[in-house]
Short mmCIF file of C-alpha atoms and ligand atoms in Angstrom, two decimals:
data_model
loop_
_atom_site.label_atom_id
_atom_site.label_comp_id
_atom_site.label_asym_id
_atom_site.label_seq_id
_atom_site.Cartn_x
_atom_site.Cartn_y
_atom_site.Cartn_z
CA MET A 203 69.50 131.19 -23.73
CA THR A 204 71.47 128.69 -25.78
CA LEU A 205 74.55 126.94 -24.51
CA HIS A 206 75.57 125.92 -28.03
CA GLY A 207 79.18 127.02 -28.62
CA GLN A 208 79.91 127.64 -24.96
CA VAL A 209 82.93 126.09 -23.23
CA ALA A 210 82.68 123.65 -20.32
CA LEU A 211 85.37 122.13 -18.14
CA VAL A 212 84.43 118.75 -16.68
CA THR A 213 86.67 117.12 -14.05
CA GLY A 214 86.63 113.36 -13.64
CA ALA A 215 85.52 113.15 -17.27
CA GLY A 216 87.27 109.86 -18.01
CA ARG A 217 84.39 107.64 -16.89
CA GLY A 218 81.18 107.48 -14.86
CA ILE A 219 79.17 110.61 -14.12
CA GLY A 220 81.78 113.02 -15.52
CA LYS A 221 81.89 111.20 -18.85
CA ALA A 222 78.08 111.19 -19.06
CA ILE A 223 77.94 114.94 -18.37
CA ALA A 224 80.65 115.60 -20.99
CA MET A 225 78.69 113.53 -23.54
CA LYS A 226 75.43 115.37 -22.78
CA LEU A 227 77.05 118.80 -23.06
CA ALA A 228 78.78 117.86 -26.32
CA SER A 229 75.54 116.45 -27.75
CA GLU A 230 74.09 119.94 -27.32
CA GLY A 231 77.02 121.65 -29.06
CA VAL A 232 79.06 122.65 -26.00
CA ASN A 233 82.87 122.49 -26.44
CA VAL A 234 84.34 120.46 -23.60
CA GLY A 235 87.64 120.44 -21.70
CA LEU A 236 88.21 117.09 -20.02
CA VAL A 237 90.34 116.53 -16.90
CA ALA A 238 91.23 113.37 -14.96
CA ARG A 239 94.51 111.60 -14.14
CA THR A 240 94.31 108.88 -16.83
CA ALA A 241 95.16 110.30 -20.26
CA ALA A 242 93.99 107.17 -22.12
CA ASP A 243 90.45 107.49 -20.68
CA LEU A 244 90.29 111.19 -21.56
CA ASN A 245 91.54 110.64 -25.11
CA ALA A 246 88.94 107.91 -25.65
CA VAL A 247 86.13 110.20 -24.42
CA ALA A 248 87.41 113.12 -26.50
CA ALA A 249 87.50 110.95 -29.63
CA GLN A 250 83.91 109.83 -28.96
CA LEU A 251 82.72 113.44 -28.51
CA LYS A 252 84.40 114.67 -31.69
CA GLU A 253 83.20 111.71 -33.74
CA ALA A 254 79.59 111.82 -32.52
CA TYR A 255 79.01 115.56 -32.15
CA GLY A 256 81.84 117.43 -33.92
CA VAL A 257 82.52 119.71 -30.94
CA ARG A 258 85.94 121.03 -29.95
CA THR A 259 87.58 119.20 -27.05
CA HIS A 260 90.77 119.51 -25.03
CA THR A 261 92.17 116.94 -22.62
CA VAL A 262 94.60 117.45 -19.75
CA ALA A 263 95.78 114.64 -17.49
CA ALA A 264 95.97 116.26 -14.05
CA ASP A 265 95.45 115.39 -10.41
CA ILE A 266 92.98 117.89 -9.01
CA SER A 267 94.53 117.56 -5.55
CA ASN A 268 97.70 119.16 -6.95
CA ARG A 269 97.24 122.93 -7.20
CA ARG A 270 100.04 123.48 -9.73
CA GLU A 271 98.67 120.78 -12.06
CA VAL A 272 95.18 122.28 -11.76
CA GLU A 273 96.37 125.78 -12.62
CA GLN A 274 98.22 124.47 -15.68
CA ALA A 275 95.21 122.41 -16.75
CA VAL A 276 92.85 125.38 -16.57
CA GLN A 277 95.30 127.64 -18.40
CA GLN A 278 95.84 125.10 -21.18
CA THR A 279 92.10 124.48 -21.55
CA THR A 280 91.36 128.19 -21.74
CA GLU A 281 94.09 128.72 -24.34
CA ALA A 282 92.74 125.85 -26.42
CA LEU A 283 88.98 126.42 -26.17
CA GLY A 284 88.46 129.97 -24.83
CA PRO A 285 87.18 131.17 -21.45
CA ILE A 286 85.23 128.60 -19.45
CA ASP A 287 81.48 129.27 -19.20
CA ILE A 288 80.52 126.08 -17.35
CA LEU A 289 82.56 124.31 -14.67
CA ILE A 290 81.53 120.82 -13.58
CA ASN A 291 83.49 119.93 -10.42
CA ASN A 292 82.73 116.22 -10.62
CA ALA A 293 86.04 114.43 -9.90
CA GLY A 294 85.97 112.76 -6.53
CA ALA A 295 87.40 109.87 -4.57
CA ALA A 296 85.85 107.61 -1.96
CA LYS A 297 86.97 104.93 0.45
CA PHE A 298 85.02 103.45 3.33
CA GLY A 299 86.34 102.13 6.65
CA THR A 300 85.95 102.77 10.34
CA VAL A 301 87.76 105.72 11.88
CA LEU A 302 90.23 103.35 13.55
CA ASP A 303 90.70 100.92 10.66
CA MET A 304 91.20 103.40 7.87
CA ASP A 305 94.78 104.36 7.03
CA PRO A 306 95.22 108.08 7.87
CA ALA A 307 96.95 108.57 4.49
CA ASP A 308 93.80 107.35 2.71
CA TRP A 309 91.58 109.50 4.95
CA GLU A 310 93.64 112.59 4.14
CA GLN A 311 93.64 111.79 0.42
CA ILE A 312 89.81 111.64 0.32
CA LEU A 313 89.72 115.13 1.84
CA ARG A 314 92.42 116.38 -0.53
CA VAL A 315 90.72 115.23 -3.72
CA ASN A 316 87.12 116.16 -2.90
CA VAL A 317 87.58 119.36 -0.92
CA LEU A 318 90.93 120.82 -1.95
CA GLY A 319 90.51 119.58 -5.53
CA THR A 320 87.13 121.28 -5.89
CA TYR A 321 88.56 124.44 -4.35
CA TYR A 322 91.69 124.48 -6.57
CA VAL A 323 89.75 124.02 -9.81
CA THR A 324 87.16 126.62 -8.84
CA ARG A 325 89.82 129.12 -7.81
CA ALA A 326 91.61 128.70 -11.15
CA VAL A 327 88.44 129.11 -13.24
CA LEU A 328 86.69 131.84 -11.26
CA PRO A 329 88.69 134.99 -12.22
CA ASP A 330 87.56 134.79 -15.87
CA MET A 331 83.94 134.19 -14.82
CA VAL A 332 84.01 137.22 -12.49
CA ARG A 333 85.69 139.36 -15.18
CA ARG A 334 83.09 138.29 -17.76
CA ASN A 335 80.22 138.57 -15.25
CA THR A 336 78.82 135.17 -16.23
CA GLY A 337 79.22 131.47 -15.49
CA SER A 338 77.72 128.29 -14.10
CA ILE A 339 79.43 126.01 -11.59
CA VAL A 340 78.12 122.58 -10.59
CA ASN A 341 79.80 120.90 -7.62
CA VAL A 342 79.15 117.19 -7.07
CA SER A 343 78.67 116.23 -3.43
CA SER A 344 76.59 113.21 -2.34
CA THR A 345 73.88 112.10 0.05
CA ALA A 346 76.94 111.17 2.15
CA GLY A 347 77.54 114.93 2.37
CA GLN A 348 74.18 115.34 4.10
CA ARG A 349 74.29 112.41 6.52
CA GLY A 350 77.15 110.55 8.14
CA ALA A 351 77.12 106.76 8.48
CA ALA A 352 79.36 104.15 10.09
CA THR A 353 82.45 103.68 7.84
CA THR A 354 81.91 106.84 5.75
CA SER A 355 83.74 109.34 7.99
CA ALA A 356 86.33 110.39 5.38
CA TYR A 357 83.90 110.53 2.46
CA SER A 358 81.18 112.23 4.51
CA ALA A 359 83.61 114.78 5.98
CA ALA A 360 84.80 115.51 2.45
CA LYS A 361 81.35 115.74 0.87
CA PHE A 362 79.97 117.83 3.78
CA GLY A 363 83.01 120.02 3.02
CA VAL A 364 82.04 120.28 -0.64
CA ILE A 365 78.56 121.47 0.37
CA GLY A 366 79.99 124.06 2.80
CA PHE A 367 82.44 125.32 0.20
CA SER A 368 79.79 125.41 -2.48
CA GLU A 369 77.24 127.27 -0.35
CA SER A 370 79.79 129.94 0.60
CA LEU A 371 80.97 130.27 -3.00
CA MET A 372 77.37 130.66 -4.13
CA GLN A 373 76.83 133.53 -1.69
CA GLU A 374 80.03 135.23 -2.86
CA VAL A 375 79.56 135.05 -6.62
CA ARG A 376 75.85 135.30 -7.36
CA LYS A 377 76.29 139.08 -7.54
CA HIS A 378 78.65 138.42 -10.46
CA ASN A 379 75.90 136.59 -12.34
CA ILE A 380 77.59 133.25 -11.56
CA ARG A 381 75.31 130.36 -10.66
CA VAL A 382 76.54 127.71 -8.23
CA THR A 383 74.69 124.43 -7.81
CA THR A 384 75.55 121.54 -5.50
CA LEU A 385 74.39 118.06 -6.49
CA THR A 386 73.73 115.40 -3.85
CA PRO A 387 73.14 112.17 -5.80
CA SER A 388 72.33 108.90 -4.09
CA THR A 389 74.05 105.77 -5.46
CA VAL A 390 74.82 105.91 -9.20
CA ASN A 391 75.78 102.92 -11.36
CA THR A 392 79.52 103.63 -11.85
CA GLU A 393 82.90 102.11 -11.13
CA MET A 394 82.97 104.00 -7.82
CA ALA A 395 79.75 102.32 -6.67
CA THR A 396 81.17 98.93 -7.67
CA THR A 397 84.40 99.53 -5.75
CA LEU A 398 82.49 100.63 -2.67
CA GLY A 399 80.21 97.57 -2.80
CA LEU A 400 77.09 99.72 -3.27
CA LYS A 401 75.59 97.73 -6.15
CA ILE A 402 73.24 95.61 -4.12
CA GLY A 403 70.47 94.94 -6.66
CA PRO A 404 69.92 94.79 -10.43
CA GLN A 405 71.89 97.54 -12.15
CA ASP A 406 68.92 98.69 -14.24
CA ARG A 407 67.16 99.67 -11.00
CA MET A 408 69.96 102.06 -10.07
CA LEU A 409 70.42 105.69 -11.04
CA GLN A 410 72.51 105.84 -14.20
CA PRO A 411 75.23 108.43 -14.94
CA GLU A 412 73.05 109.70 -17.83
CA ASP A 413 70.29 110.55 -15.32
CA VAL A 414 72.66 112.88 -13.48
CA ALA A 415 73.79 114.36 -16.79
CA ASP A 416 70.16 115.08 -17.77
CA LEU A 417 69.58 116.84 -14.44
CA VAL A 418 72.70 118.96 -14.93
CA TRP A 419 71.54 119.90 -18.42
CA SER A 420 68.12 120.97 -17.08
CA ILE A 421 69.73 123.10 -14.38
CA LEU A 422 72.11 124.78 -16.83
CA ASN A 423 69.18 125.65 -19.10
CA LEU A 424 67.21 127.62 -16.54
CA PRO A 425 66.98 131.35 -17.30
CA GLN A 426 70.25 133.06 -16.31
CA ARG A 427 68.54 134.98 -13.48
CA VAL A 428 67.71 131.75 -11.62
CA PHE A 429 69.68 128.80 -10.35
CA VAL A 430 69.17 125.69 -8.26
CA ASN A 431 71.16 125.96 -5.03
CA GLN A 432 71.16 122.27 -4.15
CA ALA A 433 69.67 119.29 -5.99
CA GLY A 434 69.28 115.71 -4.84
CA ILE A 435 68.70 112.94 -7.35
CA TRP A 436 67.22 109.57 -6.41
CA THR A 437 65.63 106.61 -8.14
CA THR A 438 61.94 105.75 -7.81
CA ASN A 439 62.86 102.13 -8.24
CA PRO A 440 65.26 101.15 -5.43
CA ALA A 441 66.43 97.55 -5.20
N1 NAP B 790 78.70 106.71 -7.95
C1 NAP B 790 77.97 107.11 -6.92
O1 NAP B 790 77.19 106.32 -6.34
C2 NAP B 790 78.03 108.54 -6.46
C3 NAP B 790 76.99 109.03 -5.65
C4 NAP B 790 77.04 110.34 -5.20
C5 NAP B 790 78.09 111.16 -5.58
N2 NAP B 790 79.09 110.67 -6.36
C6 NAP B 790 80.17 111.58 -6.74
O2 NAP B 790 80.10 111.76 -8.14
C7 NAP B 790 81.40 112.07 -8.65
C8 NAP B 790 81.73 111.12 -9.80
O3 NAP B 790 81.68 109.80 -9.30
P1 NAP B 790 81.68 108.49 -10.22
O4 NAP B 790 80.80 107.53 -9.55
O5 NAP B 790 81.48 108.85 -11.64
O6 NAP B 790 83.20 108.01 -9.95
P2 NAP B 790 84.21 107.16 -10.83
O7 NAP B 790 83.50 106.22 -11.72
O8 NAP B 790 85.21 106.63 -9.85
O9 NAP B 790 84.91 108.28 -11.74
C9 NAP B 790 85.66 109.28 -11.11
C10 NAP B 790 86.35 110.16 -12.14
O10 NAP B 790 87.14 111.13 -11.41
C11 NAP B 790 88.51 111.02 -11.79
N3 NAP B 790 89.36 111.31 -10.65
C12 NAP B 790 89.44 110.61 -9.48
N4 NAP B 790 90.37 111.17 -8.68
C13 NAP B 790 90.90 112.22 -9.37
C14 NAP B 790 91.91 113.16 -9.09
N5 NAP B 790 92.60 113.15 -7.94
N6 NAP B 790 92.19 114.11 -10.01
C15 NAP B 790 91.52 114.14 -11.20
N7 NAP B 790 90.55 113.28 -11.52
C16 NAP B 790 90.25 112.32 -10.61
C17 NAP B 790 88.65 109.58 -12.29
O11 NAP B 790 89.70 109.42 -13.22
P3 NAP B 790 91.20 109.03 -12.81
O12 NAP B 790 91.13 107.91 -11.82
O13 NAP B 790 91.82 108.67 -14.13
O14 NAP B 790 91.80 110.27 -12.24
C18 NAP B 790 87.32 109.38 -13.01
O15 NAP B 790 87.38 109.94 -14.30
C19 NAP B 790 82.36 111.96 -7.45
O16 NAP B 790 82.57 113.22 -6.91
C20 NAP B 790 81.58 111.08 -6.48
O17 NAP B 790 82.02 111.28 -5.16
C21 NAP B 790 79.08 109.37 -6.83
#
């Protein structure tokens, strides 16, 4: 199976893990639709992909927690690049704080982006995959979606939600030849980890976004009859 010439949609592609996945896919000849809220980031990534790899790209600035924006983004991407073969539900948001300290508006927003956003994008992309009887979906959860911790209630509730959604989706669509994988990375060296205060040692001892991208590429390249249900990714070299 070759993925060359296929079409991927990557959410949260403006920086961090999403950007690294978009770069990896493009380096292998996959045409990539890029979604995030900041158009300038997306345009910079798209220019890099075109320049380095000559693939086709399409950018849409959209908030994945807004269903109308998501539906328009998926429609525009499909019109520009063709039906989506690979969906990378990577965009996510995180904020830490105790249950009592955290502003309820922030708590709700973390749920909206991670859970509803993943659901909205999937729901918009899925009909074409079912009709074509093919597709791969990778949903990015976290180790925080497997274990709760003090101050992570919103993020853990959201990322547990992503795993529950993803597992149910997987059971629904595997009969349509659609593969659904949930990733549960530990801390990765990105802006999100900086903001959350998770960079506690030398950065070269952390997982890098490119490591996650390499794992995604390996998973996508398994024979079509097989898929990884859930994959954790850790570093052997913790600080
Ligand atoms: N970094 C880690 O340690 C780590 C570990 C495990 C799992 N994860 C998960 O991995 C994924 C990527 O994380 P990252 O570390 O690469 O984060 P990041 O550096 O903060 O990048 C997040 C990307 O998502 C986009 N985004 C955020 N909210 C959005 C929204 N409402 N609608 C559309 N796009 C949105 C951001 O762009 P805009 O702000 O322009 O929208 C950005 O492009 C997330 O789901 C995160 O929870 C991260």
